[in-house]
Short mmCIF file of C-alpha atoms in Angstrom, two decimals:
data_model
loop_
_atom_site.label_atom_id
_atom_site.label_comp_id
_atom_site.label_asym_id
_atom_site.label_seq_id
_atom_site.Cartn_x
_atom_site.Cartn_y
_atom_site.Cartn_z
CA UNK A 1 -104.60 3.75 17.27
CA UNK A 2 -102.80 6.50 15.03
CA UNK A 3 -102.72 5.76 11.80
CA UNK A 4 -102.32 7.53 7.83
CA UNK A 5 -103.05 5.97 5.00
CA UNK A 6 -102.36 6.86 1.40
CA UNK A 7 -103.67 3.83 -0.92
CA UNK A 8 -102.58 5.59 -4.02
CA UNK A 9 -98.73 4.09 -4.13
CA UNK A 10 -97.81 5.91 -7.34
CA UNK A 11 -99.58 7.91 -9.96
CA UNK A 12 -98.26 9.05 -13.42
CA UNK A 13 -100.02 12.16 -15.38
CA UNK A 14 -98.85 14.15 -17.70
CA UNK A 15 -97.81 17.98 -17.50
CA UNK A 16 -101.26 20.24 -16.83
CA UNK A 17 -103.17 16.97 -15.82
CA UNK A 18 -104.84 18.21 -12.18
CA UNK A 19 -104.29 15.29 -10.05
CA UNK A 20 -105.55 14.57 -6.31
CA UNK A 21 -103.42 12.31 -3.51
CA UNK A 22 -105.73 10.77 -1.14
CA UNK A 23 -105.26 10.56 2.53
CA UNK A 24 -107.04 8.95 5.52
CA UNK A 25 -106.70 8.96 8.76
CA UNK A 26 -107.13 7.09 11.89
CA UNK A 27 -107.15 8.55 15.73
CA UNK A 28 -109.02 8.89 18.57
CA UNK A 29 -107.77 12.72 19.70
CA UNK A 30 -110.52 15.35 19.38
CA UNK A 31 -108.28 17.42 18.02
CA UNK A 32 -104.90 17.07 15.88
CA UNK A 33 -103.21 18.66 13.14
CA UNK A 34 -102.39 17.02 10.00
CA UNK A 35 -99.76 17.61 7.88
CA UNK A 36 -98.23 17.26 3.87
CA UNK A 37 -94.82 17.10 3.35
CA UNK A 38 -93.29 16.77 -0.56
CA UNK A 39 -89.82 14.58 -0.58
CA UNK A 40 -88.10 15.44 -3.89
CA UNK A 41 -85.42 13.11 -5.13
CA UNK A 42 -82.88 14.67 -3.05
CA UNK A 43 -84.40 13.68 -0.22
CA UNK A 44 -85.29 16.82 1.69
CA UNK A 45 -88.69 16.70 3.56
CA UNK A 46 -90.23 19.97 2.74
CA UNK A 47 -93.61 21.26 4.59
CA UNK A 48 -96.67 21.78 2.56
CA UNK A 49 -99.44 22.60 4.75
CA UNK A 50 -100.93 22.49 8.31
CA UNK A 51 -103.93 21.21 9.04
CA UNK A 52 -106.27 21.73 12.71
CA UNK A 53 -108.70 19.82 13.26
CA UNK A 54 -111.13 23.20 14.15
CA UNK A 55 -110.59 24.53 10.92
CA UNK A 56 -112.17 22.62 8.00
CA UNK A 57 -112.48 24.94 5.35
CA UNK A 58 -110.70 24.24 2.34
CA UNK A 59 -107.30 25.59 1.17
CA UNK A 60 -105.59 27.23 -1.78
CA UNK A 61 -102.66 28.21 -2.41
CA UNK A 62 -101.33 28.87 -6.22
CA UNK A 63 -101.87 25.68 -7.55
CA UNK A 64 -102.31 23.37 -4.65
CA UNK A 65 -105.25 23.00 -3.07
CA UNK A 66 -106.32 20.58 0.47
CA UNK A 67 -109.58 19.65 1.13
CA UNK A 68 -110.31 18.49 4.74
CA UNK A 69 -113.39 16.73 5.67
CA UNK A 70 -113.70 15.71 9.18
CA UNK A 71 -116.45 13.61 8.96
CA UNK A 72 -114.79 11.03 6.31
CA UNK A 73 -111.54 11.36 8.01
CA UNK A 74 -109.81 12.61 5.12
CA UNK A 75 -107.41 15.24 4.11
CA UNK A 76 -106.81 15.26 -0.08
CA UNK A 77 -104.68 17.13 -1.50
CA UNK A 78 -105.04 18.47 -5.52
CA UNK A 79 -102.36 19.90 -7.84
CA UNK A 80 -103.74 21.96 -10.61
CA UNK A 81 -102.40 22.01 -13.71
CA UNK A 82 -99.30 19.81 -12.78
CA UNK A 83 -95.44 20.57 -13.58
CA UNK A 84 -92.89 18.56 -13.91
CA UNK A 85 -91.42 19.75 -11.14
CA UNK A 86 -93.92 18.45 -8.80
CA UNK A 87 -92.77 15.10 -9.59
CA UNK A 88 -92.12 14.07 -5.58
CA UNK A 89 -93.09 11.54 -3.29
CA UNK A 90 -95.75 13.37 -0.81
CA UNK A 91 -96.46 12.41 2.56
CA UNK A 92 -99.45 12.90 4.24
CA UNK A 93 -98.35 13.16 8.28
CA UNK A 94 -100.34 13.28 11.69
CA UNK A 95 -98.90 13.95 15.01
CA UNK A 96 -98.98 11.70 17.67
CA UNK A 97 -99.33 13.16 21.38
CA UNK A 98 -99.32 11.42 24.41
CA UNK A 99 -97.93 9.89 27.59
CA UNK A 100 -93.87 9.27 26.35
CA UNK A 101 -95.17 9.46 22.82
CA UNK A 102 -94.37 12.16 20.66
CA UNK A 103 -93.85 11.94 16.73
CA UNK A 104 -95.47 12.03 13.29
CA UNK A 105 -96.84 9.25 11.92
CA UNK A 106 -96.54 8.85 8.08
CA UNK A 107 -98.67 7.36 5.30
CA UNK A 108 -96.61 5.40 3.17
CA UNK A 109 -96.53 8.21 0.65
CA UNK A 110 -97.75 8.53 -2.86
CA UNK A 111 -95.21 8.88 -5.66
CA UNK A 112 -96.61 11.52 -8.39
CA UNK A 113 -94.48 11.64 -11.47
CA UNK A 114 -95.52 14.24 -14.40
CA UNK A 115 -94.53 13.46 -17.57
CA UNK A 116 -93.73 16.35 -19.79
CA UNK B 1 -82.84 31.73 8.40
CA UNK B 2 -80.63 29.05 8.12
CA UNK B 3 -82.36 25.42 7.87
CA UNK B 4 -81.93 21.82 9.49
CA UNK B 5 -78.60 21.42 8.75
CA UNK B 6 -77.20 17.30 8.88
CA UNK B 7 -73.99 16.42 7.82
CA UNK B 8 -72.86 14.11 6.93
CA UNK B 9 -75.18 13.40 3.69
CA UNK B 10 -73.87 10.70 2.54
CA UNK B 11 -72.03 7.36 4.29
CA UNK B 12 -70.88 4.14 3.86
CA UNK B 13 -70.14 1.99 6.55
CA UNK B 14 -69.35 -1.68 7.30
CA UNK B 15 -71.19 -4.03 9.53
CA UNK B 16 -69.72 -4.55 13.09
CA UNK B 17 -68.99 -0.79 12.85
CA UNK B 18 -70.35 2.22 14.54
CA UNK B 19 -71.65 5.58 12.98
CA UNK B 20 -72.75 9.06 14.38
CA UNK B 21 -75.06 11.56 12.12
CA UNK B 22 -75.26 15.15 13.43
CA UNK B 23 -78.20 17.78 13.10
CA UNK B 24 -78.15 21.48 13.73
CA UNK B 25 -82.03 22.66 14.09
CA UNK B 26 -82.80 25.80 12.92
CA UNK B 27 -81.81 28.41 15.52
CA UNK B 28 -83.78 28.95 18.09
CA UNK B 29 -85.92 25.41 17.71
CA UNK B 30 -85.43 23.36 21.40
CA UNK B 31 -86.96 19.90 19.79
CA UNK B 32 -84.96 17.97 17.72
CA UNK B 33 -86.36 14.54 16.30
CA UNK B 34 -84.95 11.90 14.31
CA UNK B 35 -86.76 9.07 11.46
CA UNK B 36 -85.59 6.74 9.76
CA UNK B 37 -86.70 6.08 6.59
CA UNK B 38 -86.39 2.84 4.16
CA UNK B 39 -88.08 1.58 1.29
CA UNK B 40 -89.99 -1.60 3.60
CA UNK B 41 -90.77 0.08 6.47
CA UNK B 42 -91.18 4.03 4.96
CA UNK B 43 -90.81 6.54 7.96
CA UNK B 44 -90.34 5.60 11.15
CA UNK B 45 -89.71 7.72 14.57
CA UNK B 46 -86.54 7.06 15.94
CA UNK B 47 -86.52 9.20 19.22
CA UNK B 48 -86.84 12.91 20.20
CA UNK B 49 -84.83 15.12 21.99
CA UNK B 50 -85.58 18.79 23.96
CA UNK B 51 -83.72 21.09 25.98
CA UNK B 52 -80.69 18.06 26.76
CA UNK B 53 -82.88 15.17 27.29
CA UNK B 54 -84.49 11.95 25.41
CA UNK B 55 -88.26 12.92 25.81
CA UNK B 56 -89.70 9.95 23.70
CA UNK B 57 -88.39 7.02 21.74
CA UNK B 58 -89.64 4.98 18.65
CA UNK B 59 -89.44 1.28 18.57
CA UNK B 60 -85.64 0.76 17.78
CA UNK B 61 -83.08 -1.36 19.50
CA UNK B 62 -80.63 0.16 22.05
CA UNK B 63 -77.74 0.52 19.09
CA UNK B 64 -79.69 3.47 18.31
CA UNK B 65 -78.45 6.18 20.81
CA UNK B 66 -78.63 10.00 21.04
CA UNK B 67 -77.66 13.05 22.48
CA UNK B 68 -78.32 17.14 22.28
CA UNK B 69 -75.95 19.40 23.14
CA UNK B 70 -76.86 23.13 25.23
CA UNK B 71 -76.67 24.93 21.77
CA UNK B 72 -79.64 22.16 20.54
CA UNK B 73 -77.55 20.68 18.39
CA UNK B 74 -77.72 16.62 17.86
CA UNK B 75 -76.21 13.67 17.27
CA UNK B 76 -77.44 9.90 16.66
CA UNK B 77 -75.24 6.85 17.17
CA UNK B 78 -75.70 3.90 15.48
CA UNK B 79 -73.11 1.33 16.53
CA UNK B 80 -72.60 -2.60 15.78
CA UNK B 81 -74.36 -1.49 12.28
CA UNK B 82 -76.00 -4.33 10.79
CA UNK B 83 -76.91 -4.55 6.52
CA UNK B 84 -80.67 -3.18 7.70
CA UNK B 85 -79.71 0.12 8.75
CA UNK B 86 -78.79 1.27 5.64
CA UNK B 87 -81.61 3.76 5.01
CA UNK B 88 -81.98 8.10 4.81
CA UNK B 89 -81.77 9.30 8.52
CA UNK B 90 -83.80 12.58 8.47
CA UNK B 91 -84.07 15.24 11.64
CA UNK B 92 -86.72 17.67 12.09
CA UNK B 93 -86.41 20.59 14.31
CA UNK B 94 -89.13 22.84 16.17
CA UNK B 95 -89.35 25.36 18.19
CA UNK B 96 -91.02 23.15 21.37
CA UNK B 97 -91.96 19.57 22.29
CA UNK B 98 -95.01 18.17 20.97
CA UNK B 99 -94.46 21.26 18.06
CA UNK B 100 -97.39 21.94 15.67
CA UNK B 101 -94.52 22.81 13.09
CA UNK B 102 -91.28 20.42 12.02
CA UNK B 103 -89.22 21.65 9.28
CA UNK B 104 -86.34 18.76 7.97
CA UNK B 105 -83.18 18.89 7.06
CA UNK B 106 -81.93 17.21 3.36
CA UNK B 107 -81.36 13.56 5.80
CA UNK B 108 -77.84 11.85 5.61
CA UNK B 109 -77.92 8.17 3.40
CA UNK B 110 -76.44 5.59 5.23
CA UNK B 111 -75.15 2.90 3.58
CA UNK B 112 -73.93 -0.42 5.46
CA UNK B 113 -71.99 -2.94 3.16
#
């Protein structure tokens, strides 16, 4: 079966802290794409990142960084020197194909906040 | 390039009655797909629609009903509401079925007193 999950619930740091969100994943397609998404307090879904499953080099982008490794079935993600504006609950997402089915399945999402 | 545009983004609504949410994908996208998302269940797949038709469905009863219009456009119906639906409907549009790339809109908050 398909399945994400973030055991982290909520994490607190404070501003410059570098923190890492842990995800883990579950599925039985040889290849898939994983995704992040950030939800702000106003609810928006916004993308962070795509993921295939081909590619596992490592990612960065300003200060956010993803490290994929196939073989532990993880995807982590790692804000450097945190804001306060990353303060967001972040989703780590993996598409489900096949037959009728056709969605993203969601961790249950870690809640960062960054205290100033 | 506009976004994933739903209106309305916020309701209220009382039990026994019905309520339709509408999403404009970005233009362009054929796939529109809609979650619902609560605080005990997190983010669930509600059902998915491309080019005019219902290509899969999530695990919802049949009070949760959809359409998409020739310009892509979408609408979910929710009717006989019941307390439990209250929850942040979100839509994600791309460009095909089965899409390696959804962007969301901002999600309409339903609230059912």
């Amino acid at each position: 079966a398909q399945k994400v999950t973030q055991a982290q619930t909520e994490i607190s740091v404070v501003e410059k802290e570098d923190v890492t969100l842990d995800c883990v994943y579950e599925t039985r397609d040889t290849t898939y794409y994983l995704f992040w998404y950030k939800q702000p307090p106003s609810g928006e879904l916004v993308f962070l990142i795509r993921r295939n499953s081909f590619d596992e080099q490592n990612e960065i982008s300003g200060r956010y960084s993803w490290n994929f490794q196939k073989s532990t079935s993880s995807f982590n993600f790692t804000i450097t020197a945190s804001q306060v504006v990353d303060s967001a609950v972040y989703f780590c997402a993996l598409p489900h194909y096949g037959g009728a089915t056709n969605k993203l399945i969601f961790g249950t999402g870690t809640l960062l906040a960054v205290q100033p | 390039k506009a976004g994933v545009t739903q209106t309305p983004r916020y309701l209220i609504k009382t039990r026994g009655q019905q309520v339709t949410l509408s999403c404009s994908p970005i233009s362009g996208h054929r796939s529109v797909s809609w979650y619902q998302q609560t605080p005990g269940q997190g983010l669930q797949f509600l059902f998915e629609y491309f080019s005019e038709t219902q290509r899969n469905k999530g695990n919802f009863p049949g009070r949760f009903s959809g359409r998409q219009f020739s310009n892509s456009r979408s609408e979910m119906n929710v009717s006989t509401l019941e307390l439990g639906d209250s929850a942040l409907y979100l839509c994600a549009s791309s460009l095909v079925s089965q899409g390696r790339g959804y962007t969301f809109g901002s999600g309409t908050r339903l609230t059912v007193v």
